[in-house]
PDB file of C-alpha atoms in Angstrom:
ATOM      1  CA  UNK A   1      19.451  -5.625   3.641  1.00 69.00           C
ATOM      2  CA  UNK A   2      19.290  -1.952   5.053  1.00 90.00           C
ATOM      3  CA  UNK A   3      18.060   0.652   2.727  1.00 94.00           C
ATOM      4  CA  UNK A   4      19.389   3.369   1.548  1.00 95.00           C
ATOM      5  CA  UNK A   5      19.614   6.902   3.647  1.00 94.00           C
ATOM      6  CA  UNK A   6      19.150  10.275   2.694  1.00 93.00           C
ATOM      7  CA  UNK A   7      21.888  12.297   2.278  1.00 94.00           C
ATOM      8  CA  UNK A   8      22.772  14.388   4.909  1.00 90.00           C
ATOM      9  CA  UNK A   9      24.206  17.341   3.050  1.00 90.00           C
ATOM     10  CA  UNK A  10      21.251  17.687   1.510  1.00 91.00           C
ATOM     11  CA  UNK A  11      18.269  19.338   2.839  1.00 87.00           C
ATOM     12  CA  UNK A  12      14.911  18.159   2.245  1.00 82.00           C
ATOM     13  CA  UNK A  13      12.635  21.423   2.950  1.00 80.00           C
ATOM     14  CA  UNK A  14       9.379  20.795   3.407  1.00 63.00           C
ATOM     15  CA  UNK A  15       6.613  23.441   1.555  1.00 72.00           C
ATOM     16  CA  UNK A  16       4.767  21.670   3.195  1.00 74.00           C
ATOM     17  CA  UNK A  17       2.392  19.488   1.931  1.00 84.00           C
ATOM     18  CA  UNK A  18       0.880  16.090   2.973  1.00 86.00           C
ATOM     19  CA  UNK A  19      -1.988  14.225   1.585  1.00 89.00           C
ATOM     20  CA  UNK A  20      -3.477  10.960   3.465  1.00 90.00           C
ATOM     21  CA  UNK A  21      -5.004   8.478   1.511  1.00 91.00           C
ATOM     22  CA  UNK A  22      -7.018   5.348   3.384  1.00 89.00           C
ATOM     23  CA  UNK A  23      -8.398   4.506  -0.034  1.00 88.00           C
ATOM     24  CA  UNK A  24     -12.133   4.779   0.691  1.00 92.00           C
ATOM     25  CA  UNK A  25     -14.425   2.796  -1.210  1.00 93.00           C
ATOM     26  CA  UNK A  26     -17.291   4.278  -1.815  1.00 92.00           C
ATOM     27  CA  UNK A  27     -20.783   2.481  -2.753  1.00 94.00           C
ATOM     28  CA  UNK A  28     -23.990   3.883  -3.919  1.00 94.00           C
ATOM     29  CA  UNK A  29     -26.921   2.581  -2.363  1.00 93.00           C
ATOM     30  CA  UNK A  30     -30.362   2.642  -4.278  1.00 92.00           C
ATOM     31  CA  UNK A  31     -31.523   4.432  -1.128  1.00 90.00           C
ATOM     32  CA  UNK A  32     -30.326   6.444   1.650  1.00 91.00           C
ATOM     33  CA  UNK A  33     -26.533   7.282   2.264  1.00 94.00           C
ATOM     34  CA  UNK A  34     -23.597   5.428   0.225  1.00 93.00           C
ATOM     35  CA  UNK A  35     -21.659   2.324   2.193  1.00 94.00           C
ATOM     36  CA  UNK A  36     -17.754   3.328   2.357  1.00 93.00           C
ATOM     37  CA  UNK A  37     -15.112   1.420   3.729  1.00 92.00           C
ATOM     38  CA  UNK A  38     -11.224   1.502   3.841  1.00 89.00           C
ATOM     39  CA  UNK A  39      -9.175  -0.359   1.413  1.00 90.00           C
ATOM     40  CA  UNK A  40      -6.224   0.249   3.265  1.00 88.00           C
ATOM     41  CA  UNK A  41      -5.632  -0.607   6.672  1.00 90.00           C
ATOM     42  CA  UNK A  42      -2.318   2.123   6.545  1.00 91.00           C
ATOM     43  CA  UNK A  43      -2.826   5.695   4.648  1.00 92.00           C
ATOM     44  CA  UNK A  44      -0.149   5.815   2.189  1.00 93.00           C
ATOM     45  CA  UNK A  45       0.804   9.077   2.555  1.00 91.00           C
ATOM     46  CA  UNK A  46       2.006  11.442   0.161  1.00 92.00           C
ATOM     47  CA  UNK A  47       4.497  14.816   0.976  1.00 90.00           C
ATOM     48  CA  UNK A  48       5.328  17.484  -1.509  1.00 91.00           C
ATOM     49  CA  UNK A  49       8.550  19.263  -0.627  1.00 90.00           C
ATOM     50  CA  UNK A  50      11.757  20.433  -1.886  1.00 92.00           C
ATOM     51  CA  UNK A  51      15.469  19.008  -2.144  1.00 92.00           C
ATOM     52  CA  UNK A  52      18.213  21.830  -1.732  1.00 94.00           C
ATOM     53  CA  UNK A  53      21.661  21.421  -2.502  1.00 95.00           C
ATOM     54  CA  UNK A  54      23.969  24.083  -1.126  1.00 94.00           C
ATOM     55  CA  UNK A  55      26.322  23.094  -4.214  1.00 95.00           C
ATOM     56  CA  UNK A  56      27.215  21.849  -7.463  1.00 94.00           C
ATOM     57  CA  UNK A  57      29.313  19.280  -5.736  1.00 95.00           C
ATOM     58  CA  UNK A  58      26.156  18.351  -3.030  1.00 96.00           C
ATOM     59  CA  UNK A  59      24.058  18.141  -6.176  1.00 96.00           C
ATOM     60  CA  UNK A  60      26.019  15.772  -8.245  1.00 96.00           C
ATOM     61  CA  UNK A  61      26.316  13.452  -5.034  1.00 96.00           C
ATOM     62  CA  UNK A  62      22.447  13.641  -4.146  1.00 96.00           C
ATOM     63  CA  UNK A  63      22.237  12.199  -8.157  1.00 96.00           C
ATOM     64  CA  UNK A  64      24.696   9.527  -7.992  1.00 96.00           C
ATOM     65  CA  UNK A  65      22.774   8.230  -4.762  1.00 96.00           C
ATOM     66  CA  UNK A  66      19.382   8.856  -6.278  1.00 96.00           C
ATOM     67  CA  UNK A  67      20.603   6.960  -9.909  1.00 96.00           C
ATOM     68  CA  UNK A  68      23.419   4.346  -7.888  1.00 96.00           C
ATOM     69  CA  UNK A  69      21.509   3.540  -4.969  1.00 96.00           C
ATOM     70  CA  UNK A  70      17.993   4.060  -5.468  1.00 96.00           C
ATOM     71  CA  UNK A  71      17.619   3.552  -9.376  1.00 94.00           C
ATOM     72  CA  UNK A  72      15.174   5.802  -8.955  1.00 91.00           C
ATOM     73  CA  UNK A  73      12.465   3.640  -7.377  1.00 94.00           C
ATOM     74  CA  UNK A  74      13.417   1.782  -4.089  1.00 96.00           C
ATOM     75  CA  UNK A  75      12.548   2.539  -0.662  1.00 97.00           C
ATOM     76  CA  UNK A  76      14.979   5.034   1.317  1.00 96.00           C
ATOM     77  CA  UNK A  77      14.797   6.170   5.211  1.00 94.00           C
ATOM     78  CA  UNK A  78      14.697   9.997   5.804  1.00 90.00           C
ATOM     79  CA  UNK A  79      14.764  12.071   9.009  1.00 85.00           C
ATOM     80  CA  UNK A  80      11.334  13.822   9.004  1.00 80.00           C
ATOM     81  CA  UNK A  81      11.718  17.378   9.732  1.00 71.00           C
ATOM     82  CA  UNK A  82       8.096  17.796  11.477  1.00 72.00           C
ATOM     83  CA  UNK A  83       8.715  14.762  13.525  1.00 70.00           C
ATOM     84  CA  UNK A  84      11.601  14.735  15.941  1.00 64.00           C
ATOM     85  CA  UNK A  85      13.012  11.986  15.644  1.00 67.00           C
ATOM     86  CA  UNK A  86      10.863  10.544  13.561  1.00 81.00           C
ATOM     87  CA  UNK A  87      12.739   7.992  10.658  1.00 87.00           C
ATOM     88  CA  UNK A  88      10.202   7.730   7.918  1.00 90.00           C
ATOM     89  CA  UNK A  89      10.972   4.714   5.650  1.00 92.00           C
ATOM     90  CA  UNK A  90       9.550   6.245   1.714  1.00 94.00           C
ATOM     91  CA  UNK A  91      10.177   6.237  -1.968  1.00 96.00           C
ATOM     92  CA  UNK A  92       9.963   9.360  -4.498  1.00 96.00           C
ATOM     93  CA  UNK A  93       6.889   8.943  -5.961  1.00 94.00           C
ATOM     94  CA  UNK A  94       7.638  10.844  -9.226  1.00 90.00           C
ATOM     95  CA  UNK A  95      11.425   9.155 -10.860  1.00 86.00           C
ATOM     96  CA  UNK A  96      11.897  12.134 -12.727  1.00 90.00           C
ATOM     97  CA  UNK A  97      14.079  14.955 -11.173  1.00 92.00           C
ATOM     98  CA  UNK A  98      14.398  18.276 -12.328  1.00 95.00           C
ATOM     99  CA  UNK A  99      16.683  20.865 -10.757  1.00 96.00           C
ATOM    100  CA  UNK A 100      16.783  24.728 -11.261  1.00 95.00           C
ATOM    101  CA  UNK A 101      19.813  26.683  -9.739  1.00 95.00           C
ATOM    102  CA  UNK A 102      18.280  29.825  -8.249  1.00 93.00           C
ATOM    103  CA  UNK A 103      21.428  31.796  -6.784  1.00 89.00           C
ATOM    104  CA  UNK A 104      24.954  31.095  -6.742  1.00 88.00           C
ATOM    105  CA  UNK A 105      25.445  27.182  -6.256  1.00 90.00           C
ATOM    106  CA  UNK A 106      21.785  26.909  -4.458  1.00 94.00           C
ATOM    107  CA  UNK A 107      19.983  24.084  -6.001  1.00 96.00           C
ATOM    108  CA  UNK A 108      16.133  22.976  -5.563  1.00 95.00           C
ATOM    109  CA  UNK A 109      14.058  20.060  -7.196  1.00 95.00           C
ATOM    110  CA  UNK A 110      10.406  19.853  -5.976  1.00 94.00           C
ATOM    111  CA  UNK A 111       9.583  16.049  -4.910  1.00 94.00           C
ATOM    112  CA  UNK A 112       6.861  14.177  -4.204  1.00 94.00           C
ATOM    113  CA  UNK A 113       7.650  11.757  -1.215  1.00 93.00           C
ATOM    114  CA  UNK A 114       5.223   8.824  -0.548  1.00 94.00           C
ATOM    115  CA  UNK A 115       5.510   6.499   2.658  1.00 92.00           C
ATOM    116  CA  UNK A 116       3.009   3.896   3.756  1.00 92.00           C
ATOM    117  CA  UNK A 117       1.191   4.762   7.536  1.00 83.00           C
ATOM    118  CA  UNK A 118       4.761   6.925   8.680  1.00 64.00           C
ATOM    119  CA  UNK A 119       2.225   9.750  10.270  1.00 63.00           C
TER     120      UNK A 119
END
């Protein structure tokens, strides 16, 4: 089954924000310096940026895909704008949307974006 692709009359700005997380365990030691390890052997990786919809119409489609196709959870494909030509498979971390118009038509929700290794 292929997964679902962003919309490409939709931008996805990035603010730009990316956290990497290898989940380090870390273990206190009775003496001298704490044992760590990775729990992961891929970061999951998690970018904060910003969906813009150039219209009301743009907006209403980026929602049907988001509630239709993704249900809000599953796992998408994206064209990373840092990374030519980079296809990052990810989910939105957060399910909850919330859009503010701020001119005109112009309308922005800020996202959280997580993808496993996809650096």
């Amino acid at each position: 089954m292929t997964l679902p692709v962003f919309p490409p009359t939709i931008r996805l700005v990035m603010g730009y924000e990316e956290e990497v997380d290898l989940g380090v365990e870390r273990t206190n030691m009775d003496g001298g310096i704490a044992k760590q390890r990775p729990k992961y052997s891929l970061p999951i990786v998690v970018r904060k940026a910003k969906v813009v919809a150039v219209s009301f119409a743009d907006k209403t489609a980026f929602d049907r895909w988001y509630i239709d196709d993704l249900k809000g959870a599953a796992w998408f494909t994206y064209q990373d704008p840092l990374r030519a030509g980079g296809t990052v498979t990810a989910r939105f971390k957060n399910p909850s949307l919330t859009w503010t118009m701020v001119a005109g038509q112009l309308w922005e929700s800020n996202v959280e974006i997580e993808s496993i290794g996809g650096l």
